[in-house]
């Protein structure tokens, strides 16, 4: 199969196979989850007992869809992944769970697999009534998962050296970047979401990465680490590490429950900026994230570049160790 270059970082998603999510009551009784055309409102689904989410790793391409990455636990490498529709599921107690139906096609364009990407925790003991189907909303909901987002109150370093809460930044304000000096903010995005599942923020406590204050970001927000000693064994000094891979239950924790205000910062190109003293990425426009940005903004930034940051992502196997945060903290010290 022809190799297609990745645009931006790979995304590892906790999904259920369609065969693990069956109709227990309704018109499609006994059927597995399917794509939008086959779905019926008011059908009630349940997870098969013992079903656990598995990791589907995808990467954006220059096209309007995604492809299965080489290191994915599910799917066939190089096959297309399409975002079919967004679902709204309601449990008997009235709790709402949002989810996305993802479809993998084979080389002939035929459907090979269907997956359910829940945007919150699910339980095999709970019944889920299908109360909403939205094809147009799937891309926007999916984009929110992969965006680099800071939380309300995060202090951003300006070009003057002053610290400003992210919610007070405006278009035109000049922010200090690591590689290109002062850069003007081109867009500030803001959204409020339920802090559950892959949308629950990650708190990096003060001192965890030599930071003076707590930093709270979205799970897939990548932090820039400069190793003075290659303690991680990555073979290079400059690294981009997703916040979710640093979670250890102590110095880096998941803050789930309630709601969270997220903010995105966009510049003429993808940048490393400073938030609470930690070097972290700004928003990158790619197939995955562009659906949260107004069209007039993306039109102005059609040549949005990565400013030399591609190729710095660390493979998950190097980060799969309980002391990785402390190791990176020590690696960055003089």
Short mmCIF file of C-alpha atoms in Angstrom, two decimals:
data_model
loop_
_atom_site.label_atom_id
_atom_site.label_comp_id
_atom_site.label_asym_id
_atom_site.label_seq_id
_atom_site.Cartn_x
_atom_site.Cartn_y
_atom_site.Cartn_z
CA UNK A 1 0.00 0.00 0.00
CA UNK A 2 1.33 3.45 -0.90
CA UNK A 3 2.65 5.36 2.07
CA UNK A 4 0.92 8.66 2.81
CA UNK A 5 2.81 11.29 4.79
CA UNK A 6 1.43 12.17 8.20
CA UNK A 7 0.26 15.75 8.78
CA UNK A 8 0.69 16.48 12.47
CA UNK A 9 0.98 14.04 15.37
CA UNK A 10 -0.63 10.61 15.42
CA UNK A 11 -3.76 10.33 17.54
CA UNK A 12 -4.31 7.30 19.79
CA UNK A 13 -8.04 6.88 20.42
CA UNK A 14 -9.85 4.58 22.91
CA UNK A 15 -12.54 2.92 20.78
CA UNK A 16 -14.91 -0.01 21.02
CA UNK A 17 -15.43 -2.35 18.10
CA UNK A 18 -18.95 -2.25 16.67
CA UNK A 19 -19.41 -5.90 17.72
CA UNK A 20 -18.99 -4.81 21.36
CA UNK A 21 -21.93 -2.37 21.23
CA UNK A 22 -25.20 -4.13 20.47
CA UNK A 23 -28.87 -3.12 20.27
CA UNK A 24 -30.63 -4.66 23.27
CA UNK A 25 -34.04 -3.06 22.63
CA UNK A 26 -35.50 -1.50 19.50
CA UNK A 27 -35.90 -1.83 15.74
CA UNK A 28 -32.39 -3.21 15.16
CA UNK A 29 -32.55 -5.70 18.03
CA UNK A 30 -29.40 -7.80 18.23
CA UNK A 31 -27.51 -5.78 15.63
CA UNK A 32 -24.07 -4.29 16.21
CA UNK A 33 -23.42 -0.57 15.92
CA UNK A 34 -23.38 0.55 12.30
CA UNK A 35 -22.95 3.72 10.23
CA UNK A 36 -25.47 6.56 10.08
CA UNK A 37 -27.71 5.20 7.31
CA UNK A 38 -28.45 2.04 9.34
CA UNK A 39 -29.00 3.70 12.72
CA UNK A 40 -32.43 4.18 14.27
CA UNK A 41 -33.29 6.75 16.92
CA UNK A 42 -34.59 5.30 20.20
CA UNK A 43 -32.74 2.02 19.76
CA UNK A 44 -31.17 1.06 23.09
CA UNK A 45 -27.58 -0.21 23.12
CA UNK A 46 -25.40 -1.92 25.68
CA UNK A 47 -21.77 -2.92 25.80
CA UNK A 48 -20.95 -6.61 25.74
CA UNK A 49 -19.90 -7.76 29.21
CA UNK A 50 -16.15 -7.47 29.61
CA UNK A 51 -15.71 -5.22 26.58
CA UNK A 52 -12.80 -2.83 26.97
CA UNK A 53 -11.78 0.07 24.72
CA UNK A 54 -8.79 -0.59 22.49
CA UNK A 55 -6.41 1.93 20.97
CA UNK A 56 -6.97 2.94 17.36
CA UNK A 57 -4.08 5.14 16.28
CA UNK A 58 -4.69 7.39 13.30
CA UNK A 59 -2.90 10.23 11.57
CA UNK A 60 -4.22 13.10 9.51
CA UNK A 61 -3.34 13.31 5.83
CA UNK A 62 -3.66 16.15 3.38
CA UNK A 63 -7.07 14.77 2.41
CA UNK A 64 -10.35 15.06 4.29
CA UNK A 65 -9.94 11.80 6.17
CA UNK A 66 -7.44 9.87 8.29
CA UNK A 67 -5.38 6.72 7.98
CA UNK A 68 -4.55 3.94 10.42
CA UNK A 69 -1.02 4.39 11.76
CA UNK A 70 1.65 1.71 11.87
CA UNK A 71 1.56 1.24 15.65
CA UNK A 72 -2.23 0.97 16.01
CA UNK A 73 -3.65 -1.87 18.14
CA UNK A 74 -6.73 -1.98 15.89
CA UNK A 75 -7.31 -1.61 12.18
CA UNK A 76 -5.12 -2.19 9.16
CA UNK A 77 -2.16 0.10 8.62
CA UNK A 78 -2.68 2.61 5.82
CA UNK A 79 -6.43 2.07 5.50
CA UNK A 80 -8.73 5.08 5.46
CA UNK A 81 -10.70 6.11 8.55
CA UNK A 82 -13.81 8.23 8.06
CA UNK A 83 -15.76 10.18 10.68
CA UNK A 84 -19.28 9.00 9.93
CA UNK A 85 -21.44 10.77 12.52
CA UNK A 86 -21.72 12.00 16.10
CA UNK A 87 -24.11 10.23 18.47
CA UNK A 88 -25.92 11.41 21.57
CA UNK A 89 -26.59 8.54 23.99
CA UNK A 90 -28.81 8.80 27.08
CA UNK A 91 -28.71 6.44 30.05
CA UNK A 92 -31.83 5.72 32.16
CA UNK A 93 -30.80 8.33 34.76
CA UNK A 94 -30.71 11.03 32.08
CA UNK A 95 -26.92 11.18 31.79
CA UNK A 96 -25.71 12.13 28.31
CA UNK A 97 -22.70 10.51 26.64
CA UNK A 98 -21.43 11.85 23.33
CA UNK A 99 -19.69 9.50 20.92
CA UNK A 100 -18.39 9.38 17.36
CA UNK A 101 -18.87 6.59 14.83
CA UNK A 102 -15.68 5.92 12.86
CA UNK A 103 -15.60 3.75 9.74
CA UNK A 104 -12.56 2.00 8.30
CA UNK A 105 -12.65 1.24 4.58
CA UNK A 106 -10.51 -1.22 2.64
CA UNK A 107 -8.50 -0.61 -0.53
CA UNK A 108 -11.68 -0.97 -2.61
CA UNK A 109 -13.52 1.65 -0.57
CA UNK A 110 -15.81 -0.90 1.07
CA UNK A 111 -16.56 -0.78 4.81
CA UNK A 112 -14.20 -3.07 6.71
CA UNK A 113 -14.77 -2.09 10.35
CA UNK A 114 -16.94 0.27 12.41
CA UNK A 115 -15.74 1.72 15.71
CA UNK A 116 -17.35 3.72 18.51
CA UNK A 117 -15.26 6.52 20.01
CA UNK A 118 -16.91 7.56 23.31
CA UNK A 119 -16.24 11.06 24.59
CA UNK A 120 -16.84 9.94 28.15
CA UNK A 121 -16.66 6.76 30.24
CA UNK A 122 -19.04 3.92 29.41
CA UNK A 123 -20.15 0.91 31.46
CA UNK A 124 -21.41 -2.50 30.31
CA UNK A 125 -24.04 -2.41 33.07
CA UNK A 126 -25.69 0.71 31.60
CA UNK A 127 -28.26 0.91 28.80
CA UNK A 128 -27.72 3.70 26.25
CA UNK A 129 -30.67 5.04 24.25
CA UNK A 130 -29.73 6.63 20.92
CA UNK A 131 -31.38 10.05 21.07
CA UNK A 132 -29.32 12.02 18.55
CA UNK A 133 -27.48 11.45 15.25
CA UNK A 134 -25.47 14.28 13.70
CA UNK A 135 -23.30 13.77 10.61
CA UNK A 136 -22.12 17.38 10.41
CA UNK A 137 -21.05 17.54 14.06
CA UNK A 138 -18.65 14.59 13.98
CA UNK A 139 -15.65 16.53 12.66
CA UNK A 140 -16.00 19.37 15.14
CA UNK A 141 -16.36 17.02 18.11
CA UNK A 142 -13.37 15.00 16.92
CA UNK A 143 -11.29 18.14 16.41
CA UNK A 144 -11.81 19.14 20.04
CA UNK A 145 -10.06 15.95 21.18
CA UNK A 146 -6.81 16.66 19.36
CA UNK A 147 -6.47 20.42 19.77
CA UNK A 148 -3.67 21.90 21.86
CA UNK A 149 -5.70 23.70 24.51
CA UNK A 150 -4.93 25.58 27.70
CA UNK A 151 -7.39 26.06 30.55
CA UNK A 152 -8.74 29.31 31.95
CA UNK A 153 -6.23 31.11 34.16
CA UNK A 154 -3.11 29.77 32.42
CA UNK A 155 -0.40 32.46 32.37
CA UNK A 156 1.19 32.99 28.94
CA UNK A 157 4.53 34.77 28.58
CA UNK A 158 4.31 37.87 26.38
CA UNK A 159 7.17 39.25 24.29
CA UNK A 160 7.77 41.79 27.06
CA UNK A 161 8.27 39.02 29.60
CA UNK A 162 5.00 39.85 31.35
CA UNK A 163 2.60 37.04 32.26
CA UNK A 164 -1.01 37.31 31.07
CA UNK A 165 -3.96 34.95 31.73
CA UNK A 166 -4.89 33.30 28.46
CA UNK A 167 -8.49 34.48 28.66
CA UNK A 168 -7.23 38.11 28.53
CA UNK A 169 -5.18 37.64 25.34
CA UNK A 170 -6.49 39.27 22.17
CA UNK A 171 -5.69 39.12 18.47
CA UNK A 172 -2.55 41.18 17.83
CA UNK A 173 -0.98 40.63 21.24
CA UNK A 174 2.65 39.61 20.89
CA UNK A 175 3.69 36.41 22.61
CA UNK A 176 7.21 35.11 23.17
CA UNK A 177 7.98 32.01 21.10
CA UNK A 178 10.97 29.74 21.45
CA UNK A 179 12.06 29.62 17.83
CA UNK A 180 10.83 32.83 16.23
CA UNK A 181 10.82 35.45 18.97
CA UNK A 182 7.78 37.72 19.39
CA UNK A 183 4.78 36.57 17.36
CA UNK A 184 1.32 38.11 17.05
CA UNK A 185 -1.73 36.12 18.11
CA UNK A 186 -3.98 35.52 15.06
CA UNK A 187 -6.92 33.83 16.78
CA UNK A 188 -8.06 32.87 20.27
CA UNK A 189 -10.59 30.06 20.52
CA UNK A 190 -12.69 29.22 23.56
CA UNK A 191 -15.08 26.39 24.41
CA UNK A 192 -16.61 24.83 27.50
CA UNK A 193 -16.91 21.04 27.58
CA UNK A 194 -17.61 18.28 30.07
CA UNK A 195 -14.34 17.24 31.71
CA UNK A 196 -14.72 13.53 31.06
CA UNK A 197 -12.84 10.87 29.12
CA UNK A 198 -10.43 12.22 26.53
CA UNK A 199 -11.70 15.75 27.19
CA UNK A 200 -10.71 15.78 30.87
CA UNK A 201 -7.72 18.10 31.41
CA UNK A 202 -4.30 17.06 32.71
CA UNK A 203 -2.79 18.94 35.66
CA UNK A 204 1.01 19.16 35.73
CA UNK A 205 1.70 20.19 39.29
CA UNK A 206 4.23 22.87 40.16
CA UNK A 207 7.74 21.45 40.06
CA UNK A 208 6.85 18.37 38.00
CA UNK A 209 8.74 19.77 35.00
CA UNK A 210 10.60 22.52 36.86
CA UNK A 211 7.53 24.77 36.52
CA UNK A 212 6.74 27.36 39.20
CA UNK A 213 2.95 26.96 39.03
CA UNK A 214 0.46 24.27 38.06
CA UNK A 215 -0.17 23.94 34.33
CA UNK A 216 -3.51 22.47 33.20
CA UNK A 217 -3.92 21.49 29.54
CA UNK A 218 -5.88 19.16 27.27
CA UNK A 219 -4.69 15.53 27.23
CA UNK A 220 -3.10 15.60 23.77
CA UNK A 221 -1.45 18.98 24.24
CA UNK A 222 2.24 18.48 23.49
CA UNK A 223 4.91 19.91 25.77
CA UNK A 224 8.38 20.76 24.51
CA UNK A 225 11.21 19.15 26.45
CA UNK A 226 14.88 19.95 25.85
CA UNK A 227 17.02 17.12 27.18
CA UNK A 228 20.47 18.22 28.23
CA UNK A 229 21.11 14.52 28.73
CA UNK A 230 19.22 11.94 26.67
CA UNK A 231 17.86 10.07 29.67
CA UNK A 232 14.84 8.90 27.67
CA UNK A 233 16.85 7.25 24.92
CA UNK A 234 15.07 9.16 22.16
CA UNK A 235 18.29 9.81 20.26
CA UNK A 236 17.78 13.59 20.23
CA UNK A 237 17.60 16.47 22.65
CA UNK A 238 14.37 18.17 21.49
CA UNK A 239 11.13 16.32 22.23
CA UNK A 240 7.38 16.86 22.00
CA UNK A 241 5.49 14.85 24.63
CA UNK A 242 1.71 14.66 25.07
CA UNK A 243 0.48 15.59 28.54
CA UNK A 244 -1.52 12.32 28.79
CA UNK A 245 1.72 10.30 28.64
CA UNK A 246 3.05 12.01 31.76
CA UNK A 247 0.15 11.07 34.04
CA UNK A 248 1.45 9.27 37.13
CA UNK A 249 -1.28 9.93 39.69
CA UNK A 250 1.03 12.14 41.73
CA UNK A 251 2.83 15.06 40.09
CA UNK A 252 0.71 14.77 36.93
CA UNK A 253 -2.98 13.90 37.31
CA UNK A 254 -6.24 13.79 35.37
CA UNK A 255 -8.82 16.35 36.50
CA UNK A 256 -12.11 14.71 35.56
CA UNK A 257 -15.60 15.77 36.50
CA UNK A 258 -17.62 18.91 35.97
CA UNK A 259 -16.86 21.29 33.13
CA UNK A 260 -13.68 22.91 31.85
CA UNK A 261 -13.04 26.11 29.89
CA UNK A 262 -10.50 25.49 27.14
CA UNK A 263 -8.63 28.09 25.05
CA UNK A 264 -6.65 27.70 21.82
CA UNK A 265 -3.95 30.08 20.58
CA UNK A 266 -3.18 30.34 16.89
CA UNK A 267 -0.25 32.09 15.23
CA UNK A 268 0.90 32.44 11.61
CA UNK A 269 2.79 29.19 12.14
CA UNK A 270 2.91 26.42 14.72
CA UNK A 271 4.93 27.68 17.69
CA UNK A 272 6.39 26.73 21.03
CA UNK A 273 5.29 29.27 23.64
CA UNK A 274 5.65 29.47 27.41
CA UNK A 275 2.76 28.67 29.76
CA UNK A 276 3.33 28.73 33.52
CA UNK A 277 7.03 28.44 32.72
CA UNK A 278 6.65 25.30 30.61
CA UNK A 279 7.39 25.29 26.89
CA UNK A 280 4.24 24.07 25.11
CA UNK A 281 2.88 24.06 21.59
CA UNK A 282 0.36 26.46 20.14
CA UNK A 283 -2.48 25.18 17.97
CA UNK A 284 -1.52 23.41 14.73
CA UNK A 285 -3.91 23.56 11.80
CA UNK A 286 -4.29 20.19 10.07
CA UNK A 287 -7.03 17.87 8.83
CA UNK A 288 -7.78 16.94 12.43
CA UNK A 289 -8.08 20.38 14.03
CA UNK A 290 -9.20 22.80 11.33
CA UNK A 291 -12.91 22.23 11.96
CA UNK A 292 -12.85 24.24 15.20
CA UNK A 293 -11.37 27.30 13.48
CA UNK A 294 -13.57 29.83 11.63
CA UNK A 295 -13.23 29.53 7.84
CA UNK A 296 -12.13 33.15 7.42
CA UNK A 297 -9.22 32.49 9.80
CA UNK A 298 -8.09 29.29 8.08
CA UNK A 299 -8.28 31.07 4.70
CA UNK A 300 -5.81 33.67 5.96
CA UNK A 301 -3.49 30.97 7.30
CA UNK A 302 -3.64 28.50 4.42
CA UNK A 303 0.14 28.07 4.54
CA UNK A 304 0.21 27.38 8.28
CA UNK A 305 3.60 25.77 8.89
CA UNK A 306 5.06 23.73 11.71
CA UNK A 307 8.08 26.04 12.20
CA UNK A 308 10.46 23.10 12.27
CA UNK A 309 8.59 21.09 14.89
CA UNK A 310 7.75 18.01 12.83
CA UNK A 311 9.51 14.82 13.76
CA UNK A 312 9.91 15.69 17.45
CA UNK A 313 7.14 13.43 18.76
CA UNK A 314 8.23 10.66 21.13
CA UNK A 315 6.98 7.12 20.51
CA UNK A 316 4.66 5.81 23.22
CA UNK A 317 6.86 2.85 24.09
CA UNK A 318 9.60 5.21 25.35
CA UNK A 319 7.09 6.95 27.61
CA UNK A 320 5.52 3.80 29.04
CA UNK A 321 7.31 3.92 32.41
CA UNK A 322 6.09 5.22 35.80
CA UNK A 323 9.04 7.57 36.33
CA UNK A 324 8.94 9.27 32.91
CA UNK A 325 7.97 12.70 34.27
CA UNK A 326 10.76 12.72 36.84
CA UNK A 327 13.18 11.42 34.23
CA UNK A 328 12.31 14.27 31.86
CA UNK A 329 12.49 16.82 34.66
CA UNK A 330 16.02 15.72 35.51
CA UNK A 331 17.01 15.47 31.84
CA UNK A 332 16.13 19.15 31.32
CA UNK A 333 18.19 20.44 34.23
CA UNK A 334 21.58 22.01 33.67
#
